[in-house]
XYZ file of C-alpha atoms in Angstrom:
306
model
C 50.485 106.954 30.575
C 49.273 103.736 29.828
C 49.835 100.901 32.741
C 48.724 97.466 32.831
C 47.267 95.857 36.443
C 50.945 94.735 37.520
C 52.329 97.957 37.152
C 49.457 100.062 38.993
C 49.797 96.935 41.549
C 53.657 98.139 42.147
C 52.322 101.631 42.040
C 50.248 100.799 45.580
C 53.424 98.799 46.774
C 55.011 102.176 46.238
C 51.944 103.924 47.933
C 52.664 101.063 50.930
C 56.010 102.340 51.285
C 55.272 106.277 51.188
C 53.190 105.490 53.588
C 54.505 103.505 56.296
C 57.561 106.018 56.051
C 54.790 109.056 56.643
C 53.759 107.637 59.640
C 57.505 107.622 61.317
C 58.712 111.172 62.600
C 61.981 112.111 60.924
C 60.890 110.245 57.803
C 59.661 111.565 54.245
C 57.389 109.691 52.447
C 58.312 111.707 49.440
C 62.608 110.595 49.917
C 60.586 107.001 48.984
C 58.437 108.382 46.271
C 61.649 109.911 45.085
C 63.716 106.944 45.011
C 61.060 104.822 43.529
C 60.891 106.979 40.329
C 57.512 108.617 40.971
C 58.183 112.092 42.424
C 58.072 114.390 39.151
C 55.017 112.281 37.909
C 53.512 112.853 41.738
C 54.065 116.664 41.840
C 52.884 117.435 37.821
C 49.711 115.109 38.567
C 48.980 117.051 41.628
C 49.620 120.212 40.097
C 47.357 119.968 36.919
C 44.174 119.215 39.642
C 42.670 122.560 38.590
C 38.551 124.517 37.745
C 39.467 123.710 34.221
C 40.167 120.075 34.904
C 36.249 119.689 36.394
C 34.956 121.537 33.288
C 36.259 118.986 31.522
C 34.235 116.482 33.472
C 30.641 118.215 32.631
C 31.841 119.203 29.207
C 33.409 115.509 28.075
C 32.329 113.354 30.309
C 33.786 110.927 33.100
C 36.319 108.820 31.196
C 38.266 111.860 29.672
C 38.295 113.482 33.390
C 39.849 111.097 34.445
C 42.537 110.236 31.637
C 43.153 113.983 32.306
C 43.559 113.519 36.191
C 45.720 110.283 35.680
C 43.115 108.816 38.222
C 44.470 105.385 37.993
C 47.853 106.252 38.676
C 46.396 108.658 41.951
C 43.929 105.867 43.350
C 46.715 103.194 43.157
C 49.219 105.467 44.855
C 46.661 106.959 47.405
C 45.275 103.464 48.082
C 48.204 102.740 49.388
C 48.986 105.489 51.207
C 45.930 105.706 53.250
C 46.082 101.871 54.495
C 49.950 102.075 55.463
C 49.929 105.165 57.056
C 46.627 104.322 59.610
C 47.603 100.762 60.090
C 51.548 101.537 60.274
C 50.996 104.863 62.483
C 49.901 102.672 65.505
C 52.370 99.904 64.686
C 55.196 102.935 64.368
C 54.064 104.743 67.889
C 54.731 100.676 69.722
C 58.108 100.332 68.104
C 59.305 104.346 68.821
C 58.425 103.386 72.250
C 59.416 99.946 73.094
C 62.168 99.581 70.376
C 63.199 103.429 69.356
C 67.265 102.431 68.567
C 65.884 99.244 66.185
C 63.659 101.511 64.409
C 65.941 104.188 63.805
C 68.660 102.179 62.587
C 66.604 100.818 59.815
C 65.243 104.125 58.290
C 69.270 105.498 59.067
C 69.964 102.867 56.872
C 67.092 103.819 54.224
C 68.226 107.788 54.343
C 71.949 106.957 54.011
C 70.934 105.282 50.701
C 68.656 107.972 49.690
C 71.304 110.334 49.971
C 72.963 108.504 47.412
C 70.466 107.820 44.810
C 68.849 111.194 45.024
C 72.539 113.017 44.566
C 73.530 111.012 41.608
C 70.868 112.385 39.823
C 72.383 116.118 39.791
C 73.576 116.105 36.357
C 76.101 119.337 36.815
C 77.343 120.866 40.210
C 78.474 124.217 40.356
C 78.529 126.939 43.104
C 75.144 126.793 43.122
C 73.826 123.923 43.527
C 77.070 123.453 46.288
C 75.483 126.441 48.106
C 71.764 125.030 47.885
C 72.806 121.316 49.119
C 74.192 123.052 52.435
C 71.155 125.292 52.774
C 68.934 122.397 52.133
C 71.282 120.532 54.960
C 71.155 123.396 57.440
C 67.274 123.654 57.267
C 66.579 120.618 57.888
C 68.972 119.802 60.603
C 67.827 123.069 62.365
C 64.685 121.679 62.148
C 65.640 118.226 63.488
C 66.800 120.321 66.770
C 63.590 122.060 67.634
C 61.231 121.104 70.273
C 58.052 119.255 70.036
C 55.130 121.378 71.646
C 52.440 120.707 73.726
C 48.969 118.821 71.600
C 46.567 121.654 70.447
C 42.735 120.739 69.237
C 41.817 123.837 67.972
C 40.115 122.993 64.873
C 41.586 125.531 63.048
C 45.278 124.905 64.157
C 44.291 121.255 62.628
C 43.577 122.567 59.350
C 46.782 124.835 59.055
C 48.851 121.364 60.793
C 47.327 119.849 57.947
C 48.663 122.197 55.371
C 51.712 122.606 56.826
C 52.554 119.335 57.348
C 51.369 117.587 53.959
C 54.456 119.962 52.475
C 56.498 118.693 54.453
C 55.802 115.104 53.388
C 56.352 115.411 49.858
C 59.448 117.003 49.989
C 62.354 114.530 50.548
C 64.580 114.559 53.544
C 61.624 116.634 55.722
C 59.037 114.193 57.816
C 55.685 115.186 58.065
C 55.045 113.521 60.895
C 57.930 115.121 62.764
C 56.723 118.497 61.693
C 53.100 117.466 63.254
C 55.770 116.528 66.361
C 56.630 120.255 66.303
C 53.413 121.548 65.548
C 51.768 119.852 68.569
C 49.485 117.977 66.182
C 50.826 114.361 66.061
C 49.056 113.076 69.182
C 45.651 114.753 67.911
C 45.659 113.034 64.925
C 47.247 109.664 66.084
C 43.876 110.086 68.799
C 41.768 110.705 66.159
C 42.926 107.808 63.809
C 42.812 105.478 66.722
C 39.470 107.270 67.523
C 37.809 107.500 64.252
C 37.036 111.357 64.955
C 35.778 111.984 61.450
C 35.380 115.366 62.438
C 38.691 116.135 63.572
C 39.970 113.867 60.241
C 37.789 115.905 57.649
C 39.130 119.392 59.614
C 43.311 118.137 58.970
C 42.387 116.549 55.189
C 41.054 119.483 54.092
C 43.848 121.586 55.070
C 46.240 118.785 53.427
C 44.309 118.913 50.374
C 44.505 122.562 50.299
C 48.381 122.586 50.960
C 49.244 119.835 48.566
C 47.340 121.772 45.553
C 48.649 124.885 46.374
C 52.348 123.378 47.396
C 52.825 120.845 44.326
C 52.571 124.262 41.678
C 55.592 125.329 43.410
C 57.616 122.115 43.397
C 56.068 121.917 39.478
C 57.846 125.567 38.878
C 61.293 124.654 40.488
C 61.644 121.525 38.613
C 61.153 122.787 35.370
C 63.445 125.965 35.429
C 66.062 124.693 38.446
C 65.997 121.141 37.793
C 69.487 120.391 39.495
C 69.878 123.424 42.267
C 66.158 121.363 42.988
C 67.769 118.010 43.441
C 70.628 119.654 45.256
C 67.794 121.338 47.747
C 66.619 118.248 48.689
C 69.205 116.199 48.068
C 70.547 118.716 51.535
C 66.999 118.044 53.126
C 67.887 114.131 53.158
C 71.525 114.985 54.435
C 69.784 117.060 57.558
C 67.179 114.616 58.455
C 70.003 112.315 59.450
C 70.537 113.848 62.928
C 66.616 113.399 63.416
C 67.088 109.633 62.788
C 70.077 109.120 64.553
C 69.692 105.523 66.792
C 71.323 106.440 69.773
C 69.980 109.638 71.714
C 70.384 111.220 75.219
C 67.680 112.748 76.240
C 68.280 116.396 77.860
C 64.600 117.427 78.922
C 61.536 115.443 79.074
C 57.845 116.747 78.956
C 55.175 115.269 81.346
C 51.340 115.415 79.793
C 48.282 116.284 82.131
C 48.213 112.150 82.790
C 51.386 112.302 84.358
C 53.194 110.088 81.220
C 56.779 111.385 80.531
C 57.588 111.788 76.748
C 61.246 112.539 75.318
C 61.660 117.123 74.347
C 64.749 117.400 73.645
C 67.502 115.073 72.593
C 71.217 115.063 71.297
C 72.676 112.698 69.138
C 75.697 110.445 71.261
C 77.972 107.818 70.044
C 76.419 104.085 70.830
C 79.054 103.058 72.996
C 78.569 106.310 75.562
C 74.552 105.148 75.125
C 73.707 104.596 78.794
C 71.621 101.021 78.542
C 71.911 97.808 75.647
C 72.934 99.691 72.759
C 71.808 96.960 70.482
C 75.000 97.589 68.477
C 75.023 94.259 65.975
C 71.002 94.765 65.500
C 71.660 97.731 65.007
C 74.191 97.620 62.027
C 71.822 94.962 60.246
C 69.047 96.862 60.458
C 71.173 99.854 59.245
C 72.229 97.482 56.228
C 68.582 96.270 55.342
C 67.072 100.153 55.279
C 70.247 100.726 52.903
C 68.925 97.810 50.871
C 65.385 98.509 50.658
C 66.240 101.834 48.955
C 68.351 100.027 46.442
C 65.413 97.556 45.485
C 63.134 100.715 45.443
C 65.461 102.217 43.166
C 65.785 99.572 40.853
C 62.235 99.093 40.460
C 61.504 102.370 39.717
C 64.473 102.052 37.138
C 62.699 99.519 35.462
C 59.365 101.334 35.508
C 60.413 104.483 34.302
């Protein structure tokens, strides 16, 4: 596809957004990729990263590798990624701890949305894709209720958190960050971000490179032959991921580290006015109504790019 500088600019705006929504558990950078009108291009340029793809760069040369790879499109994207997601991770961990209800209204706000403009692209509903919206629902509100677990360093565990959890992030409606949350991994690679552990970064980047190329064949697959029950899928995953987002939380059980600092385990969703504390209620609502609007610029300037 041929893009001018503009549009590869808009591409790392894109990459920006993915991004800082990575770095917040209980939201998927790949509901923004989605909504942006760069998912399918995403998974099928991921997916064609193959052997026969570097024997094209020995047998023809640089430039036609890369035409092949759609390089420009996957260093604009990436670019962005990789900037938003280390600067916004640390910038994310202040605001879930100092400001958690303000936060969470805004991405509410930016799921609600996605909900929308994801759904409306289901061309036909039948039982099926009825059936796979509530499974896709179910999973990922089951998964909004677990646990997190205790941090874990084993270098292996970091690879398979890496796999695991880059999956996670390109499928809409399912946070990878969250799952790193469950996983125990989240606080070993927020340390080693804030760190620079290279080693510890190499160890969960090669398990996320080996998850994404084995992960994006699948998503590939399903949208070709099951384009709708697809949408419907994740269109459910979205719907889930609300409870995980949810402002106003009681916390039910708390977990206390080996330095003594308390940290939320398990929550419930409550209604803001039984929220024990400032509930931020108006804040609240216009941050709700700003998330809402971001997806709807998103959306229209992926409209426009598509």
């Amino acid at each position: 596809m041929q893009r001018n500088l503009k549009e590869y600019l808009i591409i790392s705006f894109k990459g920006l957004a993915m991004g800082a929504a990575d770095a917040v558990p209980g939201v998927s950078g790949g509901t923004i990729a989605f909504i942006s009108g760069i998912y399918e291009e995403l998974i099928s340029t991921i997916s064609n990263i193959k052997g026969s793809l570097f024997k094209t760069l020995f047998k023809s040369g640089f430039k036609t590798f890369w035409q092949e790879l759609n390089g420009n499109f996957l260093l604009a994207l990436l670019s962005g990624i990789i900037i938003s997601f280390v600067s916004f991770m640390k910038l994310a961990k202040y605001l879930l701890e100092y400001h958690p209800i303000l936060i969470w209204s805004f991405f509410f706000g930016l799921i609600v949305a996605s909900i929308y403009f994801v759904g409306k692209q289901i061309t036909k509903w039948n039982l099926v894709t009825i059936l796979a919206l509530i499974i896709g629902a179910g999973i990922a509100f089951y998964i909004s209720k677990l646990p997190a677990s205790d941090a874990n360093d084993n270098p292996w565990f970091l690879f398979l958190a890496g796999a695991i959890a880059i999956c996670a992030m390109i499928l809409p409606g399912i946070s990878g960050s969250f799952i790193l949350i469950i996983l125990g991994a989240y606080k070993t690679l927020s340390h080693a971000i804030h760190d620079i552990n290279i080693k510890k970064l190499i160890i969960f980047v090669s398990g996320a490179v080996v998850g994404l190329l084995s992960f994006s064949h699948v998503l590939k697959w399903l949208f070709k032959n099951y384009h709708n029950t697809t949408l419907a899928l994740l269109t459910g995953f979205i719907f889930g991921s609300l409870n995980k987002v949810w402002p106003w939380k009681n916390t039910l059980t708390w977990h206390t580290n080996a330095k003594g600092i308390q940290s939320p385990l398990l929550q419930e969703s409550i209604s803001p006015f039984s929220f024990q504390g400032d509930n931020h209620f108006i804040f609240s609502i216009i941050l709700m109504i700003l998330g809402f609007l971001t997806i709807f610029i998103l959306e229209r300037v992926g409209s426009k790019q598509a």
